[in-house]
Coordinates of C-alpha atoms in Angstrom, one line a residue:
M846 CA 26.3 -34.9 22.7
L847 CA 23.5 -36.8 23.9
N848 CA 22.0 -37.1 27.5
D849 CA 19.2 -39.0 28.9
L850 CA 16.6 -36.1 28.8
K851 CA 17.4 -35.5 25.2
I852 CA 17.2 -39.1 24.2
K853 CA 13.7 -39.4 26.0
S854 CA 12.4 -36.4 24.0
L855 CA 13.1 -38.0 20.6
K856 CA 9.9 -38.9 19.2
P857 CA 9.3 -41.5 16.4
R858 CA 8.6 -40.3 12.9
E859 CA 7.2 -42.1 9.9
E860 CA 10.6 -43.0 8.8
L861 CA 13.7 -44.1 10.9
Y862 CA 16.1 -41.6 11.8
R863 CA 19.3 -41.4 13.7
V864 CA 20.8 -38.6 16.2
A865 CA 24.5 -38.6 16.7
D866 CA 26.4 -38.6 20.0
H867 CA 30.2 -38.7 19.2
S868 CA 32.9 -40.9 18.1
G869 CA 30.5 -42.8 15.6
L870 CA 27.9 -43.5 18.4
C871 CA 24.3 -42.7 17.5
I872 CA 20.9 -43.6 18.6
E873 CA 18.3 -44.8 16.1
I874 CA 14.7 -44.0 16.4
R875 CA 12.3 -46.4 14.7
P876 CA 8.6 -45.6 13.6
S877 CA 7.5 -48.1 16.3
G878 CA 9.0 -45.9 19.0
S879 CA 11.8 -48.4 19.9
K880 CA 15.4 -46.8 20.3
F881 CA 18.6 -48.6 19.3
W882 CA 22.3 -47.7 19.9
R883 CA 24.1 -47.9 16.7
Y884 CA 27.9 -47.6 16.1
R885 CA 29.0 -46.3 12.7
Y886 CA 32.6 -46.7 11.4
R887 CA 34.8 -47.5 8.5
F888 CA 36.9 -50.7 8.1
L889 CA 39.2 -51.1 5.0
T890 CA 37.4 -48.1 3.5
K891 CA 34.0 -49.6 3.7
A892 CA 31.3 -48.0 5.8
K893 CA 29.9 -50.3 8.3
M894 CA 27.3 -50.0 11.1
L895 CA 27.0 -52.3 14.5
T896 CA 23.9 -52.6 16.8
I897 CA 24.9 -52.2 20.4
G898 CA 21.5 -52.8 22.0
Q899 CA 18.2 -51.2 22.8
Y900 CA 17.7 -48.2 24.9
P901 CA 17.2 -47.8 27.9
E902 CA 18.1 -51.4 28.5
I903 CA 21.5 -50.4 27.4
T904 CA 22.4 -47.2 28.9
L905 CA 24.1 -44.0 27.4
A906 CA 27.3 -44.7 29.5
Y907 CA 27.3 -48.4 28.5
A908 CA 27.0 -47.6 24.9
R909 CA 29.8 -45.0 25.2
L910 CA 31.9 -47.6 26.8
K911 CA 31.3 -50.2 24.1
T912 CA 32.1 -47.5 21.6
M913 CA 35.5 -47.1 23.0
E914 CA 36.1 -51.0 22.9
Y915 CA 35.2 -50.9 19.3
R916 CA 37.5 -48.0 18.6
E917 CA 40.5 -49.9 20.3
Q918 CA 39.7 -52.9 18.2
L919 CA 39.8 -50.8 15.0
A920 CA 43.0 -49.4 16.1
K921 CA 44.4 -52.9 16.1
G922 CA 43.1 -53.7 12.7
V923 CA 40.1 -55.7 13.9
D924 CA 36.8 -55.4 12.5
P925 CA 34.2 -55.1 15.5
I926 CA 31.4 -56.8 13.5
S927 CA 33.7 -59.7 12.6
H928 CA 34.9 -59.9 16.3
Q929 CA 31.3 -59.9 17.6
K930 CA 30.5 -62.9 15.4
K931 CA 33.5 -64.8 16.3
E932 CA 32.7 -64.3 20.1
R933 CA 29.2 -65.2 19.4
L934 CA 30.2 -68.6 17.6
E935 CA 32.7 -69.5 20.4
A936 CA 30.2 -68.9 22.8
I937 CA 27.6 -71.1 20.7
K938 CA 30.4 -73.9 20.5
A939 CA 31.1 -73.8 24.3
N940 CA 27.4 -74.3 24.9
N941 CA 25.6 -76.6 22.5
G942 CA 27.2 -75.9 18.9
T943 CA 25.9 -74.9 15.6
F944 CA 24.0 -77.5 13.4
L945 CA 27.2 -77.7 11.3
L946 CA 29.2 -78.5 14.3
V947 CA 27.0 -81.1 15.6
A948 CA 26.3 -82.6 12.0
N949 CA 30.0 -83.0 11.6
E950 CA 30.3 -84.7 15.1
F951 CA 27.5 -87.1 14.1
M952 CA 29.0 -87.9 10.5
N953 CA 32.4 -88.7 12.3
S954 CA 30.9 -90.9 14.9
R955 CA 29.3 -93.0 12.0
K956 CA 32.3 -93.3 9.8
T957 CA 33.4 -96.7 10.9
Q958 CA 29.8 -98.2 11.0
Q959 CA 28.5 -96.8 7.5
S960 CA 29.8 -97.0 3.7
K961 CA 31.6 -94.3 1.8
E962 CA 28.3 -93.9 -0.1
W963 CA 26.2 -93.3 2.9
E964 CA 28.6 -90.6 4.0
Q965 CA 29.0 -89.1 0.6
R966 CA 25.2 -89.0 -0.1
R967 CA 24.5 -87.2 3.2
S968 CA 27.3 -84.8 3.0
S969 CA 26.1 -83.7 -0.5
Y970 CA 22.7 -82.8 0.5
F971 CA 24.1 -81.2 3.8
E972 CA 26.3 -78.9 1.7
K973 CA 23.7 -78.3 -1.1
D974 CA 20.6 -77.7 0.9
V975 CA 21.1 -77.7 4.8
Y976 CA 24.2 -75.8 5.7
P977 CA 23.3 -72.8 3.7
L978 CA 20.1 -72.2 5.5
I979 CA 20.8 -73.5 9.0
G980 CA 24.6 -74.6 9.3
N981 CA 25.5 -71.7 11.4
K982 CA 22.5 -71.6 13.6
P983 CA 22.8 -72.7 17.3
I984 CA 21.1 -76.2 17.1
H985 CA 18.9 -75.7 20.0
E986 CA 17.4 -72.5 18.2
I987 CA 16.3 -74.6 15.1
D988 CA 12.6 -75.1 15.1
S989 CA 10.1 -76.9 12.6
I990 CA 9.7 -73.7 10.6
D991 CA 13.5 -73.4 9.8
I992 CA 13.4 -77.1 8.8
K993 CA 10.3 -76.5 6.8
N994 CA 12.1 -73.8 4.9
V995 CA 15.0 -76.1 4.2
L996 CA 12.7 -78.9 2.8
D997 CA 10.8 -76.3 0.5
S998 CA 14.2 -74.8 -0.8
T999 CA 15.3 -78.4 -1.4
M1000 CA 12.3 -79.2 -3.6
A1001 CA 12.4 -76.1 -5.4
R1002 CA 16.0 -76.7 -6.2
I1003 CA 15.2 -80.2 -7.7
K1004 CA 12.2 -78.8 -9.6
K1005 CA 14.3 -76.1 -11.1
S1006 CA 17.0 -78.6 -12.2
G1007 CA 14.3 -80.7 -14.1
R1008 CA 15.1 -83.7 -12.3
G1009 CA 11.6 -84.5 -10.7
T1010 CA 9.3 -82.7 -8.5
G1011 CA 11.6 -83.1 -5.4
E1012 CA 9.6 -84.7 -2.9
V1013 CA 11.6 -87.9 -2.5
K1014 CA 14.7 -85.5 -2.2
G1015 CA 12.8 -83.6 0.4
I1016 CA 11.9 -86.5 2.4
F1017 CA 15.5 -87.8 2.5
V1018 CA 16.7 -84.2 3.7
R1019 CA 14.2 -84.4 6.6
Q1020 CA 15.4 -87.9 7.5
I1021 CA 19.0 -86.8 7.6
I1022 CA 18.4 -83.7 9.6
G1023 CA 16.4 -85.9 12.0
E1024 CA 19.5 -88.0 12.2
V1025 CA 21.5 -85.1 13.5
M1026 CA 18.8 -83.9 15.7
E1027 CA 18.4 -87.5 17.3
Y1028 CA 22.2 -87.4 18.1
A1029 CA 21.9 -84.0 19.6
I1030 CA 19.2 -85.5 22.0
I1031 CA 21.6 -88.3 22.6
T1032 CA 24.5 -85.9 23.4
K1033 CA 22.2 -83.7 25.7
R1034 CA 22.2 -80.8 23.4
I1035 CA 18.4 -80.4 22.8
S1036 CA 15.2 -82.3 24.3
I1037 CA 13.0 -82.4 21.3
D1038 CA 13.5 -83.2 17.7
P1039 CA 11.8 -80.6 15.5
T1040 CA 11.6 -82.8 12.4
Y1041 CA 9.0 -85.2 14.0
I1042 CA 6.3 -82.8 13.3
L1043 CA 7.1 -82.5 9.7
R1044 CA 7.1 -86.3 9.2
S1045 CA 3.9 -85.9 7.0
Y1046 CA 4.7 -82.6 5.5
I1047 CA 5.7 -83.9 2.2
K1048 CA 3.4 -86.5 0.6
Q1049 CA 5.3 -89.4 -1.2
P1050 CA 4.5 -89.0 -4.9
E1051 CA 2.6 -91.9 -6.5
V1052 CA 4.8 -94.4 -8.3
T1053 CA 4.1 -94.9 -11.9
H1054 CA 5.7 -98.5 -13.0
A1055 CA 7.0 -99.0 -16.4
R1056 CA 4.5 -101.5 -18.3
P1057 CA 6.0 -105.0 -18.8
L1058 CA 7.7 -105.8 -22.2
T1059 CA 5.8 -107.5 -24.9
E1060 CA 7.2 -110.9 -26.2
S1061 CA 8.2 -109.1 -29.3
E1062 CA 10.1 -106.4 -27.4
K1063 CA 11.7 -109.1 -25.2
R1064 CA 13.2 -110.9 -28.3
E1065 CA 14.3 -107.5 -29.6
L1066 CA 16.0 -106.7 -26.3
M1067 CA 17.9 -110.0 -26.2
S1068 CA 19.0 -109.7 -29.5
K1069 CA 20.3 -106.1 -29.1
L1070 CA 22.1 -107.0 -25.9
N1071 CA 24.1 -109.6 -27.5
T1072 CA 25.4 -107.1 -29.9
Y1073 CA 25.6 -104.2 -27.7
G1074 CA 28.7 -102.1 -27.9
G1075 CA 28.9 -100.7 -24.7
S1076 CA 31.0 -102.1 -21.6
T1077 CA 30.9 -105.8 -20.9
S1078 CA 29.8 -105.3 -17.3
T1079 CA 26.9 -103.1 -18.3
R1080 CA 25.7 -105.7 -20.8
N1081 CA 26.2 -108.6 -18.4
A1082 CA 24.5 -106.8 -15.6
I1083 CA 21.2 -106.2 -17.6
K1084 CA 21.3 -109.8 -18.7
V1085 CA 21.7 -111.1 -15.1
A1086 CA 19.0 -108.8 -14.0
T1087 CA 16.8 -110.2 -16.7
Y1088 CA 17.4 -113.7 -15.8
T1089 CA 17.6 -113.4 -11.9
W1090 CA 15.0 -110.5 -11.0
L1091 CA 17.6 -108.9 -9.0
R1092 CA 17.3 -105.1 -8.5
S1093 CA 20.1 -102.8 -10.2
I1094 CA 21.3 -101.8 -6.7
E1095 CA 21.6 -105.5 -5.5
I1096 CA 23.8 -106.2 -8.9
R1097 CA 25.9 -102.9 -8.3
R1098 CA 26.5 -103.7 -4.7
G1099 CA 27.4 -107.3 -4.9
K1100 CA 30.8 -108.3 -3.8
N1101 CA 33.3 -108.0 -6.8
C1102 CA 30.1 -108.3 -8.8
L1103 CA 31.0 -105.5 -11.7
G1104 CA 34.4 -106.9 -11.9
I1105 CA 33.2 -110.3 -12.4
L1106 CA 30.6 -109.1 -15.0
A1107 CA 33.3 -107.5 -17.0
S1108 CA 35.3 -110.5 -17.4
I1109 CA 32.8 -113.1 -18.4
S1110 CA 30.7 -113.7 -21.5
I1111 CA 26.9 -114.3 -21.2
D1112 CA 25.0 -115.1 -24.5
Y1113 CA 21.3 -115.1 -24.6
P1114 CA 19.1 -117.7 -26.3
I1115 CA 16.9 -115.9 -28.8
P1116 CA 13.4 -117.4 -28.7

């Protein structure tokens, strides 16, 4: 068994090592000279280890007391590590909340004001890119480096998929994280938006516009559209776009637009 005199005499080595006390409690001596209390146990046949704290801030007596608490939890079928995480999350929730909790609260607060598309697009990027990295982190602990890592990860994912270089999506992810941070400021969880300093981090890629069609290409397009074998709404939407200069999103979002386009006939005069 350990005592304070023996603990103080333990010197650092080139590699980390541990000295046992009893009942699974041991002290870990790191190459830096720091000493940490660790509790070793098995749960459902799996070996696990939990950090109690650093010596001498955490005394030998207190470390032994915590060990007894963990042994009582095991006797009740409770994993001490899982129990510790649960208590931490509950404390966070009672204080400021995790990013995931605040983001869900923000999304729910805007449901009646925004479209289904607005909600689905944000939810998709939160789940793919944001929550895996910072979802369970207390929102007041998230800094600009955390968010930069999210943006880098998003752009890397887009590049890997072959659907562009990722800058546009990265900018959007920064914006939606910023929306949550703004909500957190309004609800008095944080005082500073960590996305603000990153507003110029990603450069908008230069847009390369498609060249205009030649007169012969226009005639060919009009001719082919009149005999296009796809859906009527798609064919008519393209025709409306060429006649009116409306953007595709304006046609798609027009009230009952696609339903109307699917039920009418538009014929092109071929010059």
